Coordinates of C-alpha atoms in Angstrom, one line a residue:
M177 CA 102.6 96.7 97.9
V178 CA 104.2 94.4 99.8
D179 CA 106.5 95.6 103.3
Y180 CA 109.5 95.0 104.2
P181 CA 110.7 96.1 108.0
V182 CA 114.1 98.1 107.6
D183 CA 116.8 98.1 111.2
L184 CA 117.9 101.5 110.0
N185 CA 120.8 101.0 112.2
K186 CA 121.9 98.0 110.2
C187 CA 121.5 99.4 107.1
G188 CA 122.9 102.9 105.1
P189 CA 121.2 106.2 104.9
M190 CA 120.6 105.6 100.9
V191 CA 117.1 104.3 99.6
L192 CA 119.9 101.5 97.9
D193 CA 120.9 101.0 100.1
A194 CA 117.6 99.0 102.2
L195 CA 117.2 97.2 99.2
I196 CA 120.1 95.5 98.6
K197 CA 119.6 95.0 102.8
I198 CA 116.3 93.4 101.9
K199 CA 117.2 91.2 98.5
N200 CA 120.0 90.3 100.8
E201 CA 118.7 89.3 104.2
Q202 CA 114.8 89.3 103.0
D203 CA 112.9 88.5 100.1
S204 CA 115.5 87.1 96.9
T205 CA 113.1 88.0 94.4
L206 CA 112.9 90.9 94.7
T207 CA 114.3 92.8 91.4
F208 CA 115.5 95.8 91.0
R209 CA 119.0 98.0 88.8
R210 CA 121.1 98.7 90.5
S211 CA 125.4 99.2 89.2
C212 CA 128.3 102.1 90.1
R213 CA 126.2 103.1 93.5
E214 CA 127.6 107.3 92.9
G215 CA 124.9 108.6 90.7
I216 CA 127.5 108.0 87.5
C217 CA 125.3 105.2 85.9
G218 CA 121.7 106.2 86.3
S219 CA 121.0 102.1 86.8
C220 CA 118.3 102.4 89.6
A221 CA 116.2 106.0 88.8
M222 CA 112.6 105.0 90.2
N223 CA 109.3 107.0 91.6
I224 CA 110.7 107.5 95.8
D225 CA 108.0 109.1 97.3
G226 CA 106.2 110.9 94.5
S227 CA 109.6 111.8 92.9
N228 CA 111.3 110.4 90.1
T229 CA 115.4 110.1 91.3
L230 CA 118.7 107.9 91.8
A231 CA 117.7 105.0 94.9
C232 CA 121.2 105.2 95.8
L233 CA 121.3 109.1 96.0
A234 CA 118.4 109.2 97.8
H235 CA 118.6 109.6 101.5
I236 CA 116.0 107.6 103.5
S237 CA 114.8 110.6 104.9
D238 CA 112.1 109.9 107.9
A239 CA 112.5 106.1 110.3
S240 CA 109.4 107.1 111.3
K241 CA 107.3 106.6 108.4
A242 CA 107.2 104.3 105.2
T243 CA 109.4 104.8 102.8
K244 CA 106.9 104.1 98.9
I245 CA 108.9 103.1 96.4
Y246 CA 108.1 102.4 92.8
P247 CA 109.7 102.1 89.3
L248 CA 109.8 105.0 87.2
P249 CA 106.3 106.4 86.2
H250 CA 104.3 104.8 82.8
M251 CA 106.6 102.5 81.7
H252 CA 105.7 98.9 80.8
V253 CA 106.8 97.0 83.8
V254 CA 109.2 94.2 83.2
K255 CA 109.2 92.9 87.3
D256 CA 109.2 94.7 90.4
L257 CA 111.0 98.3 89.9
V258 CA 112.1 97.1 86.4
P259 CA 110.8 100.1 83.2
D260 CA 111.0 98.1 79.6
M261 CA 113.8 100.5 78.4
S262 CA 113.1 99.5 75.0
N263 CA 111.2 102.2 73.5
F264 CA 113.2 105.8 75.6
Y265 CA 117.1 103.6 73.6
D266 CA 115.1 103.7 71.2
Q267 CA 114.5 107.2 69.9
Y268 CA 117.9 108.0 71.7
K269 CA 118.9 105.9 69.2
S270 CA 116.8 107.4 66.5
I271 CA 118.8 111.3 67.4
K272 CA 122.4 109.6 65.6
P273 CA 124.4 110.6 69.1
W274 CA 127.1 111.2 67.9
L275 CA 130.0 112.9 65.8
Q276 CA 129.5 113.9 62.4
R277 CA 131.4 115.4 59.9
N278 CA 130.8 115.4 56.9
E279 CA 135.3 114.5 55.7
A280 CA 138.0 113.4 58.1
N281 CA 140.5 116.3 58.7
A282 CA 143.4 115.9 56.0
D283 CA 145.8 116.2 59.3
G284 CA 144.4 112.8 60.7
K285 CA 144.4 115.2 63.6
E286 CA 141.6 115.7 66.3
T287 CA 138.6 118.6 65.7
L288 CA 140.1 120.7 68.8
Q289 CA 137.7 123.5 70.1
S290 CA 138.1 126.3 71.7
I291 CA 137.1 126.4 75.3
E292 CA 134.5 128.9 74.3
D293 CA 132.2 126.0 72.3
R294 CA 133.0 123.6 75.0
R295 CA 131.3 124.9 77.3
K296 CA 128.4 125.9 76.2
L297 CA 127.8 121.4 76.0
D298 CA 128.1 122.5 80.1
G299 CA 124.8 121.3 81.1
M300 CA 124.0 119.0 78.6
Y301 CA 126.4 116.2 77.8
E302 CA 126.8 115.3 82.6
C303 CA 122.2 113.7 81.7
I304 CA 123.1 110.3 82.7
L305 CA 120.1 109.1 80.6
C306 CA 118.9 107.9 83.6
A307 CA 115.1 108.6 82.4
C308 CA 113.5 110.5 85.1
C309 CA 113.4 113.6 83.8
S310 CA 110.9 111.8 81.0
A311 CA 109.6 110.0 83.4
A312 CA 107.9 112.6 84.9
C313 CA 107.2 114.7 81.8
P314 CA 102.8 114.2 81.4
S315 CA 103.8 115.2 77.4
Y316 CA 105.9 112.1 76.5
W317 CA 103.2 109.2 79.4
W318 CA 100.7 110.6 76.9
N319 CA 102.8 110.9 73.4
S320 CA 105.7 108.3 74.5
E321 CA 105.8 106.0 71.2
E322 CA 106.2 109.4 68.6
Y323 CA 107.2 112.1 71.2
L324 CA 110.7 112.5 72.2
G325 CA 110.8 113.3 75.4
P326 CA 113.3 115.7 77.4
A327 CA 116.7 113.4 77.9
V328 CA 116.5 112.1 73.4
L329 CA 115.9 116.1 73.6
Q330 CA 118.0 117.5 75.3
Q331 CA 121.3 114.7 73.9
A332 CA 120.1 116.0 70.7
F333 CA 120.8 119.5 71.2
R334 CA 124.0 118.9 72.8
W335 CA 124.8 117.6 69.9
I336 CA 122.9 120.0 67.7
D337 CA 125.3 122.3 69.7
D338 CA 128.6 121.5 69.7
S339 CA 130.9 122.9 66.8
R340 CA 133.2 120.1 65.7
D341 CA 129.2 118.5 64.7
Q342 CA 128.3 119.4 61.1
K343 CA 125.0 118.1 60.2
T344 CA 123.9 120.2 62.9
E345 CA 120.8 121.2 59.6
E346 CA 119.8 117.6 58.9
R347 CA 119.3 117.0 63.0
L348 CA 117.0 120.3 63.0
K349 CA 115.8 119.2 60.1
Q350 CA 114.9 115.8 61.7
L351 CA 113.3 117.2 65.3
D352 CA 110.9 120.2 63.6
D353 CA 107.8 117.7 63.6
T354 CA 104.9 118.5 65.2
F355 CA 105.3 114.7 67.5
K356 CA 109.2 114.9 67.9
L357 CA 109.4 117.9 69.2
Y358 CA 106.1 120.1 70.1
R359 CA 104.4 117.9 72.0
C360 CA 106.7 120.0 75.1
H361 CA 104.2 122.0 76.8
T362 CA 107.1 123.4 78.9
I363 CA 105.7 121.2 81.9
M364 CA 108.8 121.6 83.5
N365 CA 108.7 118.4 85.7
C366 CA 112.0 117.3 83.8
S367 CA 114.0 120.5 84.8
K368 CA 112.8 119.4 88.7
T369 CA 113.0 116.1 89.0
C370 CA 116.2 115.6 87.3
P371 CA 118.9 114.0 90.5
K372 CA 122.1 115.7 88.7
H373 CA 120.2 118.8 87.9
L374 CA 120.3 119.7 84.7
N375 CA 117.9 121.9 82.8
P376 CA 116.4 119.9 79.7
G377 CA 113.9 122.1 79.4
K378 CA 116.1 125.0 78.5
A379 CA 117.4 122.8 76.0
I380 CA 114.1 121.5 74.1
A381 CA 113.2 125.5 75.0
K382 CA 117.0 126.9 72.5
I383 CA 115.5 123.7 69.8
K384 CA 113.0 125.7 69.1
A385 CA 113.9 128.4 69.2
R386 CA 117.0 126.7 66.5
V387 CA 114.2 125.3 64.2
A388 CA 111.6 129.6 64.0
Q389 CA 115.4 130.1 62.4
M390 CA 115.2 127.7 59.5
H391 CA 111.5 128.8 58.9

């Protein structure tokens, strides 16, 4: 653990501002990911004062005490505040996160969707894959090689519930697995920690219900 004093009168209000100031003025070797600074890219996900969140959205809450910053928990660390996201992205790739159709529209036009069906995707498409939720899940800590975790499962349901997709049954069969899906024990840390205020736990419950309907 390294302590870095920061004059908050000469620093922006967010934890990411402080990290950038430290890197620029005190320790150029300090390593962390960042990009948009607007809570959109998910790059600066880390554990701040015990909670997984985005450094660009986390206010420096109390100037009278130190802010404790760690990389996302229970992930291999590349350096400093940079976790190895390889397994996370491989799991995301495994759910085939793109629109799948049996054949192209005969008229060559886009596949339309009703307003009601489009609304079903609200609360899922906003996910920025920061992995805060997965890194907060004890089931993912224990079984990260096999359990897909809340972020990936929420993204899986985003395509399962998309009226334009024609591979719903195949997607559900792929997830019908003791470890991929059913390691979720409804602890709900995922929904509590999401910096975008989404509810991965609810999406997972809906997947389980849809899988149950197949049997």
